[in-house]
Coordinates of C-alpha atoms and ligand atoms in Angstrom, one line a residue:
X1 CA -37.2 28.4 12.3
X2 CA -34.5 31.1 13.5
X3 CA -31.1 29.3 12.2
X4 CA -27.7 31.0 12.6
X5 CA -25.3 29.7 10.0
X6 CA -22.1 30.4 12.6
X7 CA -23.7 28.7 15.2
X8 CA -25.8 25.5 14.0
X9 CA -27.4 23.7 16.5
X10 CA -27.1 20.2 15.6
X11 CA -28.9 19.5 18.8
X12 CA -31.9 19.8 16.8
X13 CA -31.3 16.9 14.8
X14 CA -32.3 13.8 15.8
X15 CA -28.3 11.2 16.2
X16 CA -27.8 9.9 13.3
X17 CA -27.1 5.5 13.5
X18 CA -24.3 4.0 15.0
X19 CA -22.0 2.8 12.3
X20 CA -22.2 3.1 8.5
X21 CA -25.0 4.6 7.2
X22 CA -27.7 2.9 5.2
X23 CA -29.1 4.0 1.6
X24 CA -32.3 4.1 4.3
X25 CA -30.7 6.6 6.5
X26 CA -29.1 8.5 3.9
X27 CA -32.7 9.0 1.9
X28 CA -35.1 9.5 5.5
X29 CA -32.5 11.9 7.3
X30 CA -34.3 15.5 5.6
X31 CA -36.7 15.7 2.8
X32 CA -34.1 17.1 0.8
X33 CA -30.5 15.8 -0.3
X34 CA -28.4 19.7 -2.0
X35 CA -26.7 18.2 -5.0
X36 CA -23.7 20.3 -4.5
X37 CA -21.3 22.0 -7.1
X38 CA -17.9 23.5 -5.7
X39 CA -14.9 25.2 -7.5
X40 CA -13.4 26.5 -4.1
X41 CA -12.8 23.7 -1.3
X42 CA -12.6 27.6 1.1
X43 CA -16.2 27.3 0.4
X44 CA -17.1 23.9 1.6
X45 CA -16.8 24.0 5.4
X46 CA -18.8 27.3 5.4
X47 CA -21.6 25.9 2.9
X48 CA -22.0 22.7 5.3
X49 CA -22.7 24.2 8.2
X50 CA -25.2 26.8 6.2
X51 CA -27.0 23.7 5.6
X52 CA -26.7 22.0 8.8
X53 CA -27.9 25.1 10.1
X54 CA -30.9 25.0 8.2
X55 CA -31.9 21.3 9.5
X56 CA -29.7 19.6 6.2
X57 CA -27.2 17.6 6.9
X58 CA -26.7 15.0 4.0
X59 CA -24.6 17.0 1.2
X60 CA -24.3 15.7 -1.8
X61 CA -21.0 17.0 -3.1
X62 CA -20.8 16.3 -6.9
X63 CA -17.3 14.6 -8.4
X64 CA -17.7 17.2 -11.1
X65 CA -15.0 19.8 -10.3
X66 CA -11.2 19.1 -9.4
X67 CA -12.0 20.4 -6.0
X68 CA -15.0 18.1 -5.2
X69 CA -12.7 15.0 -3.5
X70 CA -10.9 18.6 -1.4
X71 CA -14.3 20.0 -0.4
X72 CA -15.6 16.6 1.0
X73 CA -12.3 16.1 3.0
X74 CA -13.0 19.4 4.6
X75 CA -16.0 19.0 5.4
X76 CA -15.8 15.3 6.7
X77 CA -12.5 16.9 8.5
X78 CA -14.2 20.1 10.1
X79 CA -18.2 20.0 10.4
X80 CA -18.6 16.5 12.1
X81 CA -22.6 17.6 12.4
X82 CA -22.8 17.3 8.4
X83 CA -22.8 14.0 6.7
X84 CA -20.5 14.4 3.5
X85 CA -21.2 12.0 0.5
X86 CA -19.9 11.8 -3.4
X87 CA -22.2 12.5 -6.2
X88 CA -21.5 12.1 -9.8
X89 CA -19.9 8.5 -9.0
X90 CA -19.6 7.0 -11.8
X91 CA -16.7 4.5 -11.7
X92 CA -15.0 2.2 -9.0
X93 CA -12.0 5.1 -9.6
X94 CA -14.5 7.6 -8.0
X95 CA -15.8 5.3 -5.5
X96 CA -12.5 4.7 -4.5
X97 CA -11.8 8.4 -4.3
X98 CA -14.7 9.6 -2.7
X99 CA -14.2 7.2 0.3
X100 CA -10.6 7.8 0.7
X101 CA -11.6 11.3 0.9
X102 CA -14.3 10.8 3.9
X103 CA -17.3 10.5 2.7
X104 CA -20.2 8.5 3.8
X105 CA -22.6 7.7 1.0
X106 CA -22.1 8.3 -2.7
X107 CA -24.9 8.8 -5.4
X108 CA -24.4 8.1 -9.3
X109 CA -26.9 9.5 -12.2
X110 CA -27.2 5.8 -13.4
X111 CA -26.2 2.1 -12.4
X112 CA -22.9 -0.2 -13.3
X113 CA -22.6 -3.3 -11.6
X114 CA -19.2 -2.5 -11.0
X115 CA -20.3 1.1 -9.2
X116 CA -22.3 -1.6 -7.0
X117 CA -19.7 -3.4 -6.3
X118 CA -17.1 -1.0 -5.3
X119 CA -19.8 0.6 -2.9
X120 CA -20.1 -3.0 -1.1
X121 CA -16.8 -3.7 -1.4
X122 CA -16.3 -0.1 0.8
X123 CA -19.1 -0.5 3.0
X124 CA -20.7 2.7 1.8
X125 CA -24.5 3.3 1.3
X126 CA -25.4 4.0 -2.9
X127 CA -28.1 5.5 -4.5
X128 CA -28.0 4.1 -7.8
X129 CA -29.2 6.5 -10.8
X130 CA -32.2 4.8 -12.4
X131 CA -34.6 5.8 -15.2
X132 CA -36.0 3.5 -16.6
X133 CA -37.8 -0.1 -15.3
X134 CA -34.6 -2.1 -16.5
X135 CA -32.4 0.0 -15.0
X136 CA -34.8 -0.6 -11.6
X137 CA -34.5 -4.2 -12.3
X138 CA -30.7 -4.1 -12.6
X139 CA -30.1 -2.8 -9.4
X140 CA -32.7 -4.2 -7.6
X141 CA -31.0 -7.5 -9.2
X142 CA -27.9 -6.1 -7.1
X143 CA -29.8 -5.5 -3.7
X144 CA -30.3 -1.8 -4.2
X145 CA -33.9 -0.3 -3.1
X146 CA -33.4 2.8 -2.9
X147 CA -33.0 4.7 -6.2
X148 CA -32.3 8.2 -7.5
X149 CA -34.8 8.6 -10.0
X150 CA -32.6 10.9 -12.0
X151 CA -32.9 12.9 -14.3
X152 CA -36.5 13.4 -12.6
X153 CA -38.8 16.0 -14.6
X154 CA -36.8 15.4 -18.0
X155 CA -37.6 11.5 -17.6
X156 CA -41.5 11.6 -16.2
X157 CA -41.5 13.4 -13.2
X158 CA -44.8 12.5 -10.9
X159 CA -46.5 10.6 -13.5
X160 CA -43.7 7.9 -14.0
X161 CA -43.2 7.5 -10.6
X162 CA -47.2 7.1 -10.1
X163 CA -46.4 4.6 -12.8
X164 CA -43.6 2.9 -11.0
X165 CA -45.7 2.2 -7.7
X166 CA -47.4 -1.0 -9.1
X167 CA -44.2 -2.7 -10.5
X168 CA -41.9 -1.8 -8.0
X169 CA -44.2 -0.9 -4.7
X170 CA -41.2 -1.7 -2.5
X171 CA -38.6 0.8 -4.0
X172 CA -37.9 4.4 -2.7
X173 CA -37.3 6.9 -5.0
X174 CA -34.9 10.0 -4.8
X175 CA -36.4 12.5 -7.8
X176 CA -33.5 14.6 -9.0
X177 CA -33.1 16.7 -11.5
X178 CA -35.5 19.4 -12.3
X179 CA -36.8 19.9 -8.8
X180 CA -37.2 23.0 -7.0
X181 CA -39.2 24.5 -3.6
X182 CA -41.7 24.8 -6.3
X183 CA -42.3 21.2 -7.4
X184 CA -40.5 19.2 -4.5
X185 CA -44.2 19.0 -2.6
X186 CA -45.7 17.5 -5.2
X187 CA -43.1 14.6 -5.6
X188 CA -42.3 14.2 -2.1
X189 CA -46.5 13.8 -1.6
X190 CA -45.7 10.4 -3.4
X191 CA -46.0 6.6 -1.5
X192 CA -42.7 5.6 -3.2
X193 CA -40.6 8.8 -2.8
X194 CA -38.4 9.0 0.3
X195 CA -36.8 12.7 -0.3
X196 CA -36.0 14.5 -3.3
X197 CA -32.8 16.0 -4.2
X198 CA -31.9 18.9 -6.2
X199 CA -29.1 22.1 -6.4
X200 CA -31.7 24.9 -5.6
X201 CA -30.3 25.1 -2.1
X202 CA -26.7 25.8 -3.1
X203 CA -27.4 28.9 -5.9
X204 CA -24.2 29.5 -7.5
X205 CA -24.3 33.2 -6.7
X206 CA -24.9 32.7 -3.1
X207 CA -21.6 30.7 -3.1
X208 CA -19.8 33.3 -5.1
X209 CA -20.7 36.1 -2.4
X210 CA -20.8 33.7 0.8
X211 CA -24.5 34.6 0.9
X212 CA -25.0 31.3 4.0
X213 CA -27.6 33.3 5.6
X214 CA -29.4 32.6 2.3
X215 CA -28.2 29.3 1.9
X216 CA -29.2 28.3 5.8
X217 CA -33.3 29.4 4.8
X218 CA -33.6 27.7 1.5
X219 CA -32.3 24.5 3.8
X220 CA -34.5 25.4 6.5
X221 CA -37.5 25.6 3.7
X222 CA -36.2 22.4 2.4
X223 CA -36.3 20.9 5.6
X224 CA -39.6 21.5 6.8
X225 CA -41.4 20.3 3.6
X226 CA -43.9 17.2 4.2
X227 CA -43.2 13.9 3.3
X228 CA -46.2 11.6 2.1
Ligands
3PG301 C1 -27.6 17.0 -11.0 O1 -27.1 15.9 -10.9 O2 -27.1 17.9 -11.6 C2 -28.9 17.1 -10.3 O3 -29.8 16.4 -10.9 C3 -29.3 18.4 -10.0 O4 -30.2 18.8 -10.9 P1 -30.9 20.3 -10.7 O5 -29.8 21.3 -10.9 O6 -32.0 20.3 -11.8 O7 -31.4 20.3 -9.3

């Protein structure tokens, strides 16, 4: 797929729903959600439409610098084709934040009640960190379905989610952590896994140099991988 990152054509994605978005939609919009790391919010509105470019349109921007609540404003602000959500929520604080600052979903590397709660209390979709079956149990306890299975490869990879199909058949997994163009087919292959995410699409030295050509072809790579 040709893709020009100063001219994405977001025609070529299908609308996304009406209204706030579901864990469903967030996890079934591209086979891959970029977990996203950003010291320079000058960087964010080009890097989004990079990815959009390249068919990606759920970014992942991680509450780990003290940029990350400026990036997502920019690019909830400036690239209405990209979908900008929170990662590394890990408090009702950061919920809080990352909604004020526009985004749409948020993901958190493991699950407290009271994370679950300030995403309801919002109205924003959450994929809850899980790794283990009580963890599973204490969100699903909370209504949550769909999961980042996180950190993936470093917790079981394949094999625990193989594992996790009879127990919990009915929830979708998002494997992060560990996963790369190299592995992602493999896990995406799976019944119970909906996409995967992963930080292979945003390399920090294509940020440094404003490499988005690069940036826009790993996402298009990403973006044409099979689901199972
Ligand atoms: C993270 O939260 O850092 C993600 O799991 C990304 O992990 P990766 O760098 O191994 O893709």
């Amino acid at each position: 797929m040709a893709v020009n990152p100063l001219n994405p054509s977001p025609v070529s994605l299908a609308p996304l729903p009406a209204g706030p978005l579901s864990a469903r939609d967030v996890m079934r919009d591209a086979p891959v959600i970029p977990v996203i790391v950003l010291h320079d919010p000058a960087q964010a509105v080009p890097l989004a439409r990079a990815l959009v470019a390249g068919g990606i349109r759920m970014l992942e921007v991680t509450l780990r610098t003290p940029q990350a609540l400026a990036c997502i404003e920019a690019i909830a602000r400036e690239v209405p084709e990209a979908v900008a959500g929170a990662g590394t929520v890990r408090s009702a604080a950061d919920a809080r934040a990352a909604a004020a600052a526009g985004a749409r979903f948020m993901v958190s590397p493991g699950y407290t009640q009271a994370v679950g709660r300030a995403a309801r209390d919002l109205g924003l979709a959450l994929l809850p960190g899980v790794a283990t079956g009580s963890e599973i149990m204490a969100a699903q306890d909370d209504g949550f379905a769909e999961l980042k299975f996180f950190p993936a490869l470093q917790a079981g990879g394949a094999a625990m989610l193989k594992a996790w199909q009879g127990p919990f058949g009915e929830v979708r997994f998002c494997p992060t952590g560990g996963v790369h163009a190299g592995n992602a087919a493999e896990l995406l292959a799976l019944q119970n896994v909906a996409c995967v995410g992963g930080s292979w699409l945003t390399p920090a030295d294509a940020l440094a140099s404003g490499d988005w050509a690069r940036i826009s072809r790993l996402a298009a790579e990403a973006s044409a991988l099979a689901r199972g």
